Amino acid sequence: MLTAREERFEAVRRRAGFVLAPLAFATILLLPAGGMKPEAHRLAAVMAAVVILWMTEALPMPATALLGAAAAVVLRVAPAKEVFAPFADPLIFLFIGSFILARAIFLHGLDRRVAYAVLGARWIGGRPSRVLLAFGAVTATLSGWMSNTATTAMMFGIGMSILSVMTASGGVGRPTVDPRYATGLMLMTSFAASIGGLATPVGTPPNVIGIGFIRGMVKQEITFFEWMAVGVPVVVLLFICLYLYMNALSPAGVAVLGNSAEVIRSARAELGPWSSGQRSVALAFGLTAVLWITPGLFALTLGEESAAYRAMGARLPESAAALIGALLLFVLPGDGGARAITWDDAARIDWGVILLYGGGFALGVLSFQTGLAEAVGRGLTGFLPLRGEFGLLLASVVVAVLVSETTSNTASANMVVPVVISIAVAQGIDPLLPALGATMAASLGFMLPVSTPCNAIVYGSGYVPLMRMVRYGLILDLIGIVVITGAVWLLAPLVR
């Protein structure tokens, strides 16, 4: 829950968008074009309004994305067929397929089964540091394949159960758990989910958005395996750093967390044997993961020029693999004679994110087609204090982190990545590295409850003081800047 002051700020922020967005649109539209094409000039006015609406959230962000695309058609920036083409981009279907798979995992409780299986391991034994480590590792792993928000919501419930046992374990003659540990466990839930989403292209929407911009504007394909070759090391390094400092700053003050080990084992036992639906979902997900990763393995072992790699990439791109796995759920058996998923359940995926991606990608593509991106890149190049490929990479990561603190990660990727690409092109630098760095950094932003839905969920627990979230989040932001910049710089040959 937000404090009264934060609620007032949020209300003012949203109302300000209704004033600032039309004002920015009209101002830019009335100013001289400055050498830009008329289409680029009109698109600049539209994008300024869209960015303000995204940052203030005066309208739902998917609605803003649709408004921007519609305004581009009305103002004759481009024909409707061109403007709306990104809504049928193959990556849209990667979103749809992976969202349906994640929905089935949640519906059949496969995520809870995995979580309790790990947390109930005997080596953990209720020891505070080991619970923190396993809890964060499970969260990060699940988040690589599921929505960060859904993962946080699920692990939040498990974490609150553990904390309820902890608070009940104090008493006469018994040690009381340090409140800082409760803060650490809750923040581990949120931070590990945001970090884990970087592991795979489908882990979080900014990944797919960035890959789309890189493919469409840099003309560089990044396969599922190639992304993981960079993303997994980033996740491992960030998670190790997160665990080490969270464990140091959030001591439990006791050797064992009451009878939390028994509670976890009891919860695991209540799940019972594997259901038919869980087996079906595991099969569909396993097949999809194999199809996602196999082309990269072919490229690694046989080379990117091999016939096997080319055939696999042409016939089974990531989007087709996701749809095959999702459609398999409608065939495989579920529980009680039903299928693994019904259309009513599948239709409840987050269509807003899909529309947000389509609208954001459409505006990004138009910015390059009209020459607006080139003009913005030339204009911003003179203001950047950093030069060269590494300097632009570092600047891109820092800017993406700062923007993600004040707006959603998805909107951050939509806003920052196209600008970064345009700046790189204006400077005569290969835009792949700064674009990849900005894409990954858009998933950071840990300091405020409004930075990500994950942060908002754990902030509502009552165990996370605002200033402690700010301090711990700042530490992780700074670590993230270093890790992402270094990893992208060193591992870039794997995706070039």
Coordinates of C-alpha atoms in Angstrom, one line a residue:
M1 CA 0.0 0.0 0.0
L2 CA 1.1 3.5 -0.7
T3 CA 1.2 6.2 1.9
A4 CA -1.2 9.1 1.8
R5 CA 1.5 11.4 0.5
E6 CA 2.5 8.9 -2.2
E7 CA -1.2 8.5 -3.2
R8 CA -1.5 12.3 -3.6
F9 CA 1.6 12.4 -5.7
E10 CA 0.3 9.6 -8.0
A11 CA -3.0 11.5 -8.4
V12 CA -1.2 14.7 -9.3
R13 CA 1.1 12.8 -11.7
R14 CA -1.8 11.3 -13.6
R15 CA -3.8 14.6 -13.8
A16 CA -0.7 16.4 -15.0
G17 CA -0.5 14.1 -18.0
F18 CA -3.8 15.3 -19.3
V19 CA -2.4 18.8 -19.4
L20 CA 1.2 18.3 -20.4
A21 CA 0.6 15.8 -23.2
P22 CA -1.7 18.0 -25.3
L23 CA 0.5 21.0 -24.5
A24 CA 3.6 19.2 -25.7
F25 CA 1.8 17.9 -28.8
A26 CA 0.5 21.4 -29.8
T27 CA 3.8 23.1 -29.0
I28 CA 6.0 20.8 -31.2
L29 CA 3.4 20.8 -34.0
L30 CA 3.4 24.7 -34.1
L31 CA 7.2 25.0 -33.9
P32 CA 9.3 25.2 -37.1
A33 CA 10.2 21.7 -38.5
G34 CA 13.9 22.5 -38.3
G35 CA 14.8 20.8 -41.5
M36 CA 12.8 17.6 -40.7
K37 CA 10.3 16.1 -43.2
P38 CA 6.7 17.1 -42.5
E39 CA 6.0 13.4 -41.5
A40 CA 8.8 13.4 -39.0
H41 CA 7.7 16.7 -37.6
R42 CA 4.2 15.4 -37.0
L43 CA 5.5 12.2 -35.6
A44 CA 7.7 14.1 -33.1
A45 CA 4.6 15.8 -31.8
V46 CA 2.8 12.4 -31.4
M47 CA 5.7 10.8 -29.7
A48 CA 6.2 13.6 -27.2
A49 CA 2.6 13.3 -26.1
V50 CA 2.9 9.5 -26.0
V51 CA 6.0 9.6 -23.8
I52 CA 4.4 12.0 -21.4
L53 CA 1.3 9.9 -21.2
W54 CA 3.4 6.8 -20.5
M55 CA 5.4 8.5 -17.8
T56 CA 2.4 10.0 -16.1
E57 CA 0.1 7.0 -16.8
A58 CA -2.8 9.4 -17.3
L59 CA -4.2 6.7 -19.6
P60 CA -3.5 3.0 -19.4
M61 CA -0.3 2.4 -21.2
P62 CA -1.7 0.0 -23.8
A63 CA -4.4 2.6 -24.6
T64 CA -1.7 5.2 -25.0
A65 CA 0.2 3.0 -27.4
L66 CA -2.9 2.5 -29.5
L67 CA -3.6 6.2 -29.4
G68 CA -0.1 7.0 -30.7
A69 CA -0.5 4.5 -33.6
A70 CA -4.0 5.9 -34.5
A71 CA -2.7 9.5 -34.3
A72 CA 0.1 8.6 -36.7
V73 CA -2.5 7.5 -39.2
V74 CA -4.8 10.5 -38.7
L75 CA -1.9 12.9 -39.1
R76 CA -0.7 11.1 -42.3
V77 CA 2.7 10.1 -40.9
A78 CA 2.2 6.9 -42.8
P79 CA -0.6 4.8 -44.3
A80 CA -2.6 2.6 -41.9
K81 CA -1.2 -0.6 -43.4
E82 CA 2.3 0.5 -42.5
V83 CA 1.5 1.9 -39.1
F84 CA -0.4 -1.2 -37.9
A85 CA 2.0 -3.8 -39.5
P86 CA 4.0 -4.2 -36.2
F87 CA 0.9 -5.5 -34.5
A88 CA 1.3 -8.6 -36.6
D89 CA 5.1 -8.9 -36.1
P90 CA 6.2 -12.5 -35.4
L91 CA 7.3 -11.4 -31.9
I92 CA 3.6 -10.6 -31.1
F93 CA 3.0 -14.4 -31.5
L94 CA 6.0 -15.2 -29.3
F95 CA 4.3 -13.1 -26.6
I96 CA 1.0 -14.9 -27.1
G97 CA 2.4 -18.4 -27.0
S98 CA 4.6 -17.8 -24.0
F99 CA 1.8 -16.0 -22.1
I100 CA -0.5 -19.0 -22.7
L101 CA 2.2 -21.4 -21.4
A102 CA 2.8 -19.3 -18.4
R103 CA -1.0 -19.1 -17.7
A104 CA -1.2 -22.9 -17.8
I105 CA 1.8 -23.3 -15.5
F106 CA 0.0 -21.0 -13.0
L107 CA -3.4 -22.6 -13.3
H108 CA -2.2 -26.1 -12.7
G109 CA 0.1 -25.0 -9.8
L110 CA 3.3 -26.3 -11.5
D111 CA 5.1 -23.2 -10.3
R112 CA 4.1 -23.8 -6.6
R113 CA 5.2 -27.5 -6.9
V114 CA 8.7 -26.4 -8.1
A115 CA 9.0 -23.7 -5.5
Y116 CA 8.0 -26.0 -2.6
A117 CA 10.2 -28.8 -3.9
V118 CA 13.3 -26.5 -3.7
L119 CA 12.4 -24.7 -0.4
G120 CA 11.6 -28.1 1.2
A121 CA 15.0 -29.5 0.5
R122 CA 16.7 -30.9 3.6
W123 CA 19.9 -29.0 3.2
I124 CA 17.9 -25.8 3.8
G125 CA 16.6 -26.9 7.1
G126 CA 15.0 -23.6 8.1
R127 CA 18.4 -21.8 8.2
P128 CA 17.8 -18.1 7.5
S129 CA 20.6 -17.6 4.9
R130 CA 19.8 -20.8 3.1
V131 CA 16.1 -20.0 3.0
L132 CA 17.0 -16.6 1.6
L133 CA 19.3 -18.1 -1.1
A134 CA 16.8 -20.9 -2.1
F135 CA 13.8 -18.5 -2.1
G136 CA 15.6 -16.0 -4.3
A137 CA 17.0 -18.7 -6.7
V138 CA 13.5 -20.2 -7.2
T139 CA 12.0 -16.8 -7.8
A140 CA 14.7 -15.9 -10.4
T141 CA 14.5 -19.2 -12.2
L142 CA 10.7 -19.1 -12.5
S143 CA 10.8 -15.5 -13.6
G144 CA 13.0 -16.5 -16.5
W145 CA 10.0 -18.3 -18.0
M146 CA 6.9 -16.6 -16.4
S147 CA 5.8 -13.0 -15.9
N148 CA 7.8 -11.2 -13.3
T149 CA 4.7 -9.9 -11.7
A150 CA 3.0 -13.4 -11.6
T151 CA 6.2 -14.9 -10.1
T152 CA 6.4 -12.2 -7.4
A153 CA 2.7 -12.7 -6.5
M154 CA 3.1 -16.4 -6.1
M155 CA 6.4 -16.3 -4.1
F156 CA 5.0 -13.4 -2.1
G157 CA 2.3 -15.7 -0.7
I158 CA 4.9 -18.4 0.1
G159 CA 7.2 -15.7 1.7
M160 CA 4.3 -14.3 3.8
S161 CA 3.6 -17.9 5.1
I162 CA 7.3 -18.2 6.1
L163 CA 7.2 -14.8 7.9
S164 CA 4.0 -15.7 9.7
V165 CA 5.8 -18.7 11.2
M166 CA 8.8 -16.5 12.1
T167 CA 6.7 -14.0 13.9
A168 CA 5.0 -16.8 15.9
S169 CA 8.2 -18.3 16.9
G170 CA 9.2 -15.6 19.4
G171 CA 8.2 -16.0 23.0
V172 CA 9.4 -16.6 26.5
G173 CA 12.9 -18.0 26.4
R174 CA 12.8 -18.1 22.5
P175 CA 14.8 -15.7 20.2
T176 CA 12.9 -13.2 18.2
V177 CA 13.6 -12.9 14.4
D178 CA 15.2 -9.5 13.5
P179 CA 12.7 -7.4 11.5
R180 CA 15.4 -6.7 8.9
Y181 CA 15.2 -10.3 7.8
A182 CA 11.5 -9.9 6.9
T183 CA 12.4 -6.9 4.8
G184 CA 15.2 -8.8 3.1
L185 CA 13.0 -11.8 2.3
M186 CA 10.3 -9.5 0.8
L187 CA 12.8 -7.5 -1.3
M188 CA 14.5 -10.7 -2.4
T189 CA 11.1 -11.7 -3.8
S190 CA 10.7 -8.6 -5.9
F191 CA 14.4 -8.0 -6.9
A192 CA 15.1 -11.7 -7.8
A193 CA 11.9 -11.7 -10.0
S194 CA 13.1 -8.6 -11.9
I195 CA 16.6 -10.0 -12.3
G196 CA 15.5 -13.5 -13.4
G197 CA 13.4 -12.1 -16.2
L198 CA 16.7 -11.2 -18.0
A199 CA 17.6 -14.8 -18.5
T200 CA 15.5 -15.6 -21.5
P201 CA 13.8 -13.5 -24.3
V202 CA 10.4 -14.4 -22.9
G203 CA 11.3 -13.6 -19.3
T204 CA 10.0 -10.1 -19.4
P205 CA 8.4 -7.9 -22.1
P206 CA 11.3 -5.4 -22.4
N207 CA 13.5 -8.3 -23.7
V208 CA 11.1 -9.0 -26.6
I209 CA 10.7 -5.3 -27.3
G210 CA 14.4 -4.7 -27.4
I211 CA 14.9 -7.7 -29.6
G212 CA 12.3 -6.4 -32.0
F213 CA 13.9 -3.0 -32.3
I214 CA 17.4 -4.6 -32.8
R215 CA 16.0 -6.9 -35.5
G216 CA 14.0 -4.3 -37.3
M217 CA 16.4 -1.3 -37.1
V218 CA 19.8 -2.8 -36.6
K219 CA 19.0 -5.8 -38.9
Q220 CA 20.6 -8.1 -36.4
E221 CA 18.8 -11.4 -35.4
I222 CA 19.2 -12.5 -31.8
T223 CA 18.2 -16.1 -31.3
F224 CA 16.8 -17.5 -28.1
F225 CA 20.1 -19.3 -27.3
E226 CA 22.2 -16.2 -28.1
W227 CA 20.1 -14.1 -25.7
M228 CA 20.6 -16.7 -23.0
A229 CA 24.3 -16.7 -23.6
V230 CA 24.4 -13.1 -22.4
G231 CA 21.3 -13.1 -20.2
V232 CA 22.1 -16.1 -18.0
P233 CA 25.6 -14.8 -17.0
V234 CA 24.0 -11.4 -16.2
V235 CA 21.3 -13.0 -14.0
V236 CA 23.8 -15.3 -12.2
L237 CA 26.2 -12.4 -11.4
L238 CA 23.4 -10.0 -10.4
F239 CA 21.7 -12.7 -8.2
I240 CA 25.0 -13.5 -6.4
C241 CA 25.6 -9.9 -5.7
L242 CA 21.9 -9.5 -4.5
Y243 CA 22.2 -12.5 -2.2
L244 CA 25.5 -11.5 -0.7
Y245 CA 24.5 -7.9 0.2
M246 CA 20.9 -8.8 1.2
N247 CA 22.2 -11.6 3.5
A248 CA 24.7 -9.2 5.0
L249 CA 22.2 -6.3 5.5
S250 CA 19.2 -8.4 6.6
P251 CA 20.3 -10.7 9.4
A252 CA 17.7 -12.9 11.0
G253 CA 19.4 -13.0 14.4
V254 CA 18.5 -16.6 15.0
A255 CA 20.0 -19.9 13.8
V256 CA 16.7 -21.5 12.6
L257 CA 13.5 -19.8 11.5
G258 CA 11.1 -21.5 13.9
N259 CA 9.4 -24.5 12.4
S260 CA 9.4 -23.0 8.9
A261 CA 11.0 -26.1 7.4
E262 CA 8.1 -28.2 8.7
V263 CA 5.6 -25.7 7.3
I264 CA 7.2 -25.8 3.8
R265 CA 7.3 -29.6 3.8
S266 CA 3.7 -29.8 5.0
A267 CA 2.6 -27.4 2.2
R268 CA 4.5 -29.5 -0.3
A269 CA 2.8 -32.7 1.0
E270 CA -0.6 -31.0 0.6
L271 CA 0.1 -30.7 -3.2
G272 CA -0.2 -34.5 -3.5
P273 CA 1.0 -36.5 -6.5
W274 CA 1.5 -34.9 -9.9
S275 CA -1.8 -34.3 -11.6
S276 CA -2.6 -35.1 -15.2
G277 CA -2.7 -31.4 -16.0
Q278 CA 0.7 -30.8 -14.5
R279 CA 2.3 -33.5 -16.5
S280 CA 0.8 -32.1 -19.7
V281 CA 1.9 -28.6 -19.0
A282 CA 5.4 -29.8 -18.1
L283 CA 5.5 -31.7 -21.4
A284 CA 4.3 -28.8 -23.5
F285 CA 6.7 -26.4 -21.8
G286 CA 9.6 -28.8 -22.0
L287 CA 9.0 -29.3 -25.8
T288 CA 8.8 -25.5 -26.3
A289 CA 12.0 -24.9 -24.4
V290 CA 13.8 -27.5 -26.5
L291 CA 12.6 -25.9 -29.7
W292 CA 13.7 -22.5 -28.5
I293 CA 17.2 -23.6 -27.6
T294 CA 18.0 -26.2 -30.3
P295 CA 18.7 -23.7 -33.1
G296 CA 21.3 -22.0 -31.0
L297 CA 22.9 -25.3 -30.2
F298 CA 23.1 -26.1 -33.9
A299 CA 24.7 -22.7 -34.5
L300 CA 27.2 -23.2 -31.7
T301 CA 28.2 -26.7 -32.8
L302 CA 27.7 -26.7 -36.6
G303 CA 28.1 -23.0 -37.4
E304 CA 25.6 -20.4 -38.5
E305 CA 26.1 -21.3 -42.1
S306 CA 25.2 -24.9 -41.6
A307 CA 22.1 -26.3 -43.5
A308 CA 20.7 -27.7 -40.2
Y309 CA 20.8 -24.4 -38.5
R310 CA 19.3 -22.5 -41.4
A311 CA 16.5 -25.1 -41.8
M312 CA 15.7 -25.0 -38.1
G313 CA 15.7 -21.3 -38.0
A314 CA 13.5 -20.9 -41.0
R315 CA 10.9 -23.6 -40.1
L316 CA 10.8 -23.2 -36.3
P317 CA 11.5 -19.6 -35.3
E318 CA 10.8 -18.7 -31.6
S319 CA 7.3 -17.5 -32.3
A320 CA 6.2 -20.7 -34.1
A321 CA 7.8 -22.8 -31.3
A322 CA 5.8 -20.8 -28.7
L323 CA 2.6 -21.3 -30.5
I324 CA 3.2 -25.1 -31.0
G325 CA 3.7 -25.5 -27.2
A326 CA 0.7 -23.3 -26.4
L327 CA -1.6 -25.1 -28.9
L328 CA -0.4 -28.5 -27.5
L329 CA -2.1 -27.5 -24.3
F330 CA -5.5 -27.6 -26.0
V331 CA -4.9 -31.3 -27.0
L332 CA -3.1 -32.8 -24.0
P333 CA -5.3 -34.0 -21.1
G334 CA -5.9 -31.8 -18.0
D335 CA -7.7 -32.7 -14.8
G336 CA -11.2 -34.1 -14.5
G337 CA -11.5 -35.1 -18.2
A338 CA -10.8 -31.6 -19.5
R339 CA -7.9 -30.4 -21.6
A340 CA -4.7 -28.9 -20.1
I341 CA -6.1 -25.4 -20.9
T342 CA -9.4 -24.0 -22.2
W343 CA -9.9 -21.1 -24.5
D344 CA -11.6 -19.1 -21.7
D345 CA -8.4 -19.5 -19.5
A346 CA -6.0 -18.8 -22.4
A347 CA -7.9 -15.6 -23.3
R348 CA -7.1 -14.2 -19.9
I349 CA -3.4 -13.5 -20.8
D350 CA -2.1 -10.0 -20.6
W351 CA -3.3 -8.6 -23.9
G352 CA -2.4 -5.1 -22.7
V353 CA 1.3 -5.9 -22.8
I354 CA 0.9 -7.2 -26.4
L355 CA -0.9 -4.1 -27.5
L356 CA 1.7 -1.9 -25.7
Y357 CA 4.5 -3.7 -27.6
G358 CA 2.7 -3.3 -31.0
G359 CA 2.1 0.4 -30.5
G360 CA 5.6 1.1 -29.2
F361 CA 7.2 -0.9 -31.9
A362 CA 5.1 0.9 -34.5
L363 CA 6.2 4.3 -33.3
G364 CA 9.8 3.2 -33.2
V365 CA 9.7 1.9 -36.8
L366 CA 8.1 5.1 -38.0
S367 CA 10.7 7.2 -36.3
F368 CA 13.3 5.5 -38.6
Q369 CA 11.2 5.5 -41.7
T370 CA 10.5 9.3 -41.4
G371 CA 14.0 10.3 -40.4
L372 CA 13.0 11.4 -36.9
A373 CA 15.3 9.0 -35.2
E374 CA 18.3 10.3 -37.2
A375 CA 17.4 13.9 -36.4
V376 CA 17.1 13.0 -32.6
G377 CA 20.4 11.1 -32.7
R378 CA 22.2 14.0 -34.2
G379 CA 20.7 16.4 -31.7
L380 CA 21.5 14.3 -28.7
T381 CA 25.0 13.4 -29.7
G382 CA 26.4 16.8 -28.8
F383 CA 25.0 16.6 -25.3
L384 CA 26.5 13.2 -24.4
P385 CA 29.6 13.4 -22.2
L386 CA 30.7 9.9 -23.3
R387 CA 32.0 9.0 -26.7
G388 CA 32.9 5.7 -28.4
E389 CA 31.3 2.3 -28.3
F390 CA 31.9 1.6 -24.6
G391 CA 30.9 5.2 -23.6
L392 CA 27.6 5.0 -25.4
L393 CA 27.0 1.5 -24.0
L394 CA 27.5 2.8 -20.4
A395 CA 25.4 6.0 -21.1
S396 CA 22.6 3.8 -22.6
V397 CA 22.5 1.5 -19.5
V398 CA 22.5 4.5 -17.1
V399 CA 19.7 6.3 -18.9
A400 CA 17.6 3.1 -19.2
V401 CA 17.9 2.5 -15.4
L402 CA 17.0 6.1 -14.6
V403 CA 13.9 6.1 -16.9
S404 CA 12.8 2.7 -15.5
E405 CA 12.7 4.2 -12.0
T406 CA 10.0 6.7 -13.0
T407 CA 8.0 4.6 -15.5
S408 CA 7.3 1.0 -16.3
N409 CA 10.0 -1.2 -17.6
T410 CA 8.0 -1.9 -20.7
A411 CA 7.6 1.8 -21.5
S412 CA 11.2 2.4 -20.7
A413 CA 12.3 -0.1 -23.3
N414 CA 9.9 1.4 -25.9
M415 CA 11.3 4.9 -25.2
V416 CA 15.0 4.4 -24.7
V417 CA 16.0 1.7 -27.1
P418 CA 15.0 3.5 -30.4
V419 CA 16.7 6.7 -29.2
V420 CA 19.9 4.8 -28.3
I421 CA 20.0 3.2 -31.8
S422 CA 19.5 6.5 -33.4
I423 CA 22.3 8.1 -31.4
A424 CA 24.7 5.2 -32.3
V425 CA 23.9 5.5 -36.0
A426 CA 24.5 9.3 -35.8
Q427 CA 27.9 8.7 -34.2
G428 CA 28.8 6.0 -36.7
I429 CA 28.9 3.3 -34.0
D430 CA 27.5 -0.2 -34.2
P431 CA 24.2 0.2 -32.4
L432 CA 23.9 -3.5 -31.3
L433 CA 25.8 -3.1 -28.0
P434 CA 24.1 0.1 -26.6
A435 CA 20.7 -1.3 -27.8
L436 CA 21.3 -4.6 -26.0
G437 CA 22.5 -2.8 -22.9
A438 CA 19.5 -0.5 -22.8
T439 CA 17.1 -3.4 -23.3
M440 CA 18.5 -5.3 -20.3
A441 CA 18.9 -2.2 -18.1
A442 CA 15.2 -1.3 -18.7
S443 CA 14.3 -4.3 -16.4
L444 CA 16.2 -2.7 -13.5
G445 CA 14.7 0.1 -11.4
F446 CA 14.5 -1.2 -7.9
M447 CA 14.2 1.9 -5.7
L448 CA 10.5 2.8 -5.5
P449 CA 7.2 1.0 -5.1
V450 CA 6.1 2.5 -8.4
S451 CA 9.2 1.4 -10.3
T452 CA 7.8 -2.1 -11.0
P453 CA 4.6 -4.0 -10.1
C454 CA 7.0 -6.5 -8.3
N455 CA 8.1 -3.7 -5.9
A456 CA 4.5 -2.6 -5.4
I457 CA 3.4 -6.1 -4.4
V458 CA 6.1 -6.5 -1.7
Y459 CA 5.8 -3.0 -0.5
G460 CA 2.2 -3.8 0.4
S461 CA 3.3 -6.5 2.8
G462 CA 4.1 -3.9 5.6
Y463 CA 7.5 -5.4 6.1
V464 CA 9.3 -3.0 3.7
P465 CA 10.0 0.6 4.9
L466 CA 10.2 2.9 1.9
M467 CA 13.6 4.3 2.6
R468 CA 15.0 0.8 3.0
M469 CA 13.6 -0.1 -0.4
V470 CA 15.3 3.0 -1.8
R471 CA 18.7 2.2 -0.2
Y472 CA 18.7 -1.5 -1.1
G473 CA 17.3 -0.7 -4.6
L474 CA 20.0 2.0 -5.2
I475 CA 22.7 -0.6 -4.3
L476 CA 21.2 -3.1 -6.8
D477 CA 20.8 -0.4 -9.5
L478 CA 24.5 0.5 -9.3
I479 CA 25.6 -3.1 -9.3
G480 CA 23.3 -3.7 -12.3
I481 CA 24.8 -0.9 -14.2
V482 CA 28.3 -2.4 -13.7
V483 CA 27.3 -6.0 -14.4
I484 CA 25.2 -5.3 -17.5
T485 CA 27.7 -2.9 -19.0
G486 CA 30.6 -5.4 -18.4
A487 CA 28.7 -8.5 -19.5
V488 CA 27.4 -6.9 -22.8
W489 CA 30.8 -5.5 -23.6
L490 CA 32.6 -8.9 -23.0
L491 CA 29.9 -11.3 -24.3
A492 CA 29.0 -9.2 -27.4
P493 CA 30.9 -11.6 -29.8
L494 CA 28.3 -14.3 -28.9
V495 CA 25.5 -12.3 -30.6
R496 CA 27.4 -10.5 -33.3

